[in-house]
Steps between C-alpha positions, in 0.01 A plus 500: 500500500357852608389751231765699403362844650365445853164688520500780757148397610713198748686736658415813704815627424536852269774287321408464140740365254459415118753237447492457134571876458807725559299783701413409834267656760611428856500715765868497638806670470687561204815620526567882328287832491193506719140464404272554812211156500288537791723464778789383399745601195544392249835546349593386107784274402695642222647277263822471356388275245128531319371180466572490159851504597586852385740722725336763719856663540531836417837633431569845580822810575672223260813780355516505084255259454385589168905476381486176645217364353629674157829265542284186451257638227410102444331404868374832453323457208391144638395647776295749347119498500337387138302844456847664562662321260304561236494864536847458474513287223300730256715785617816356463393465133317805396802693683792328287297569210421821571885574606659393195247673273529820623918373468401443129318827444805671583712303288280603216475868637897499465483352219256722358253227377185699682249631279527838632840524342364415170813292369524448112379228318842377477555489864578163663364471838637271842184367468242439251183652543549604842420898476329555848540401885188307414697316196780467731288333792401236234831389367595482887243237559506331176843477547544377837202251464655400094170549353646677156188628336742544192505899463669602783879379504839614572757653264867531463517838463522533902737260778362674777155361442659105400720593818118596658324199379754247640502639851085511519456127373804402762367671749125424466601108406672502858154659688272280305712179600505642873109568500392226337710275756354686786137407373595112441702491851221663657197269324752176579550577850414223758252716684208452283549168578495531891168632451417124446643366815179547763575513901236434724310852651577318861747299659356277781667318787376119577647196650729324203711172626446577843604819462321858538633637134422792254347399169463729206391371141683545196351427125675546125172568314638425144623177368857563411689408801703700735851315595695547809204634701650620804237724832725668763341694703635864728296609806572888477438638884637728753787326744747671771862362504693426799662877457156611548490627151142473326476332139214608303427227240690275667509160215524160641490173292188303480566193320231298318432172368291230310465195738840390597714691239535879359740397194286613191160373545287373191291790459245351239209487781410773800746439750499579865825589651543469849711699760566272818422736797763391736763620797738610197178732324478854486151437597506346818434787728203577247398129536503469847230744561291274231547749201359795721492826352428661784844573652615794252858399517452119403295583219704796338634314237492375159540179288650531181520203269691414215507317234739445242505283188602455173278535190484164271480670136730836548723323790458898655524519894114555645489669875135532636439614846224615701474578883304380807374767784416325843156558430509248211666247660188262635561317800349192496382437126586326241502478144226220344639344179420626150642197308263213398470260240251512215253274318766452223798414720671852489576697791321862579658783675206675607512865555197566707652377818874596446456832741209301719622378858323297760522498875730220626350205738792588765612819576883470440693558807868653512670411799863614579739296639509529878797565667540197718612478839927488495709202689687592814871465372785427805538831557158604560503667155216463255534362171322548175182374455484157273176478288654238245315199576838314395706665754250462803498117420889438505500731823249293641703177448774664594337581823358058504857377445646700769220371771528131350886481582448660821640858439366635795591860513430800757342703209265517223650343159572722276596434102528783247429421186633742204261688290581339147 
């Protein structure tokens, strides 16, 4: 096996790639703006997806936005940024107690409990000991938090402020329920636990079952399992229909697998899923050319991949994705293993080699079928070409019987077989 990053010293070639690393420093053309090299130009792929799997989408001209993100004040809050949240947090707070003392003081101030009205000694206040907005303030918060320092309390002499108190602990009760389940909801999501599911920095493209296939590598990095794994995979890229209309991220399917099956693999080890490049791919025209990057319009696309699972302790759906530029995909390489078996009989998942690739013995070679040559039918027409080995075998004894029993005829056999 070959050392995962070939020296550039072998080669007089200006390529120079660092395969266990995301950046890489070739000279050839990447699709987007244009950065003059020398010359040639080179031109930057933009994502749609970071490698990290976040969305580079932006969303804009989008009319009453902020009323529709109002409408569904929970994702919102989910959504929201942790720094954000707390600001709003400690404002929500200080503002309701700050409204409903200032609705206090002027209870008292109709009242005429202020001290500035001097009331006799007789007079029984709404509330006790609450002479000032700054006395007011305090019973807000010691009320809506139920501290009761013992001093400051209600009275009966007033049912506008009982009528006040029950509608600020209702109301407040109500935030601090929908706060405090924004914070949970937001600490329990699923996401944090993505984090944990690692994708290899490069895909790579070797010979697997006889078969030129794309391999990426796939690893749950914590020891509570993740059931149902299943890795789909979209190839985002510019197509024309038959109206002549151009798509701009254009998805097609790219299905992946562990060895013979893609029903939920055992994700306890690093896996390697594999996506057969065949007639039926949305790679092949990229294959054919061996991977090249060098025709712009096979290599303007991207390679999105998907996982999704299910979380053993919270039973929470988990998606993690991250994307693939043609760049990234190594032709020709392969990924060495990273499981081995201790001294003590366990088995070691060894992360120094997870985003390590090698080159390949054999170059993996994509080869489209070739139409074959069509069989003259009787009247002269052509007919469709027959690459099932199956059908070309019962045509041929077809064609053996006929001869044997002396079918002797002025023209060429000809038996059409339908396309099942």
């Amino acid at each position: 096996m070959t050392s995962a990053t070939p020296p550039s010293s072998r080669s007089s070639s200006p390529q120079k790639v660092c395969h266990s690393q995301t950046q890489t420093d070739v000279l050839k053309p990447l699709l987007g703006g244009g950065i003059s090299s020398g010359g040639g130009t080179l031109r930057k792929r933009r994502r749609v997806l970071s490698k990290d799997g976040r969305s580079n989408v932006r969303i804009e001209h989008v009319s009453g936005r902020s009323a529709l993100y109002m409408r569904d004040l929970w994702t919102t809050f989910l959504d929201m940024q942790w720094r954000y949240k707390f600001f709003l947090f400690t404002a929500t707070f200080a503002g309701t107690w700050f409204l409903f003392g200032v609705l206090w003081y002027l209870v008292a101030l109709v009242h005429g409990d202020l001290l500035e009205f001097d009331p006799p000694s007789n007079h029984t206040p709404c509330v006790m000991q609450m002479q000032t907005l700054t006395g007011a303030f305090l019973f807000s918060l010691e009320s809506q938090t139920t501290i009761g320092y013992g001093f400051r309390c209600i009275t009966e002499e007033c049912p506008a402020a009982i009528i006040l108190l029950i509608i600020q602990l209702v109301l407040t009760m109500l935030m601090e329920i929908f706060i405090t389940g924004t914070f949970l909801a937001k600490v329990a999501r699923p996401k944090k636990r993505g984090e944990t599911v690692k994708f290899s920095q490069h895909a790579v493209v070797s010979t697997h079952e006889g078969r030129p296939c794309l391999m990426i590598r796939v690893a749950n990095m914590r020891k509570s399992l993740l059931l149902g794994c299943q890795v789909t995979g979209k190839l985002l890229q510019t197509s024309l229909t038959k109206e002549g209309e151009t798509v701009r991220l254009d998805q097609r399917n790219v299905p992946f697998q562990v060895d013979t099956s893609s029903d939920s693999p055992f994700l306890i080890l690093p896996l390697t899923f594999y996506h057969v490049i065949d007639d039926s791919s949305p790679l092949r025209a990229w294959a054919a050319k061996g991977g090249g990057w060098t025709d712009p319009e096979l290599a303007d696309f991207e390679l999105l991949v998907i996982m999704s699972a299910t979380v053993e302790p919270t039973s929470a759906t988990c998606q993690v994705r991250t994307s693939y530029l043609p760049d990234e995909i190594l032709w020709g390489y392969e990924f060495p293993p990273v499981v081995s078996l201790s001294t003590s009989g366990k088995y070691v998942a060894d992360f120094a080699f997870f985003d390590k690739v090698a080159k390949t013995k054999t170059t993996p070679i994509f080869k489209p079928s070739s139409p074959q040559q069509g069989y003259q039918s009787n009247g002269g027409g052509t007919l469709p070409e027959v690459s099932d080995p199956e059908k070309i075998r019962l045509e041929q004894s077809y064609r053996e019987r006929g001869e044997d029993r002396g079918r002797v005829r002025d023209t060429a056999l000809s038996v059409r077989i339908s396309n099942v």
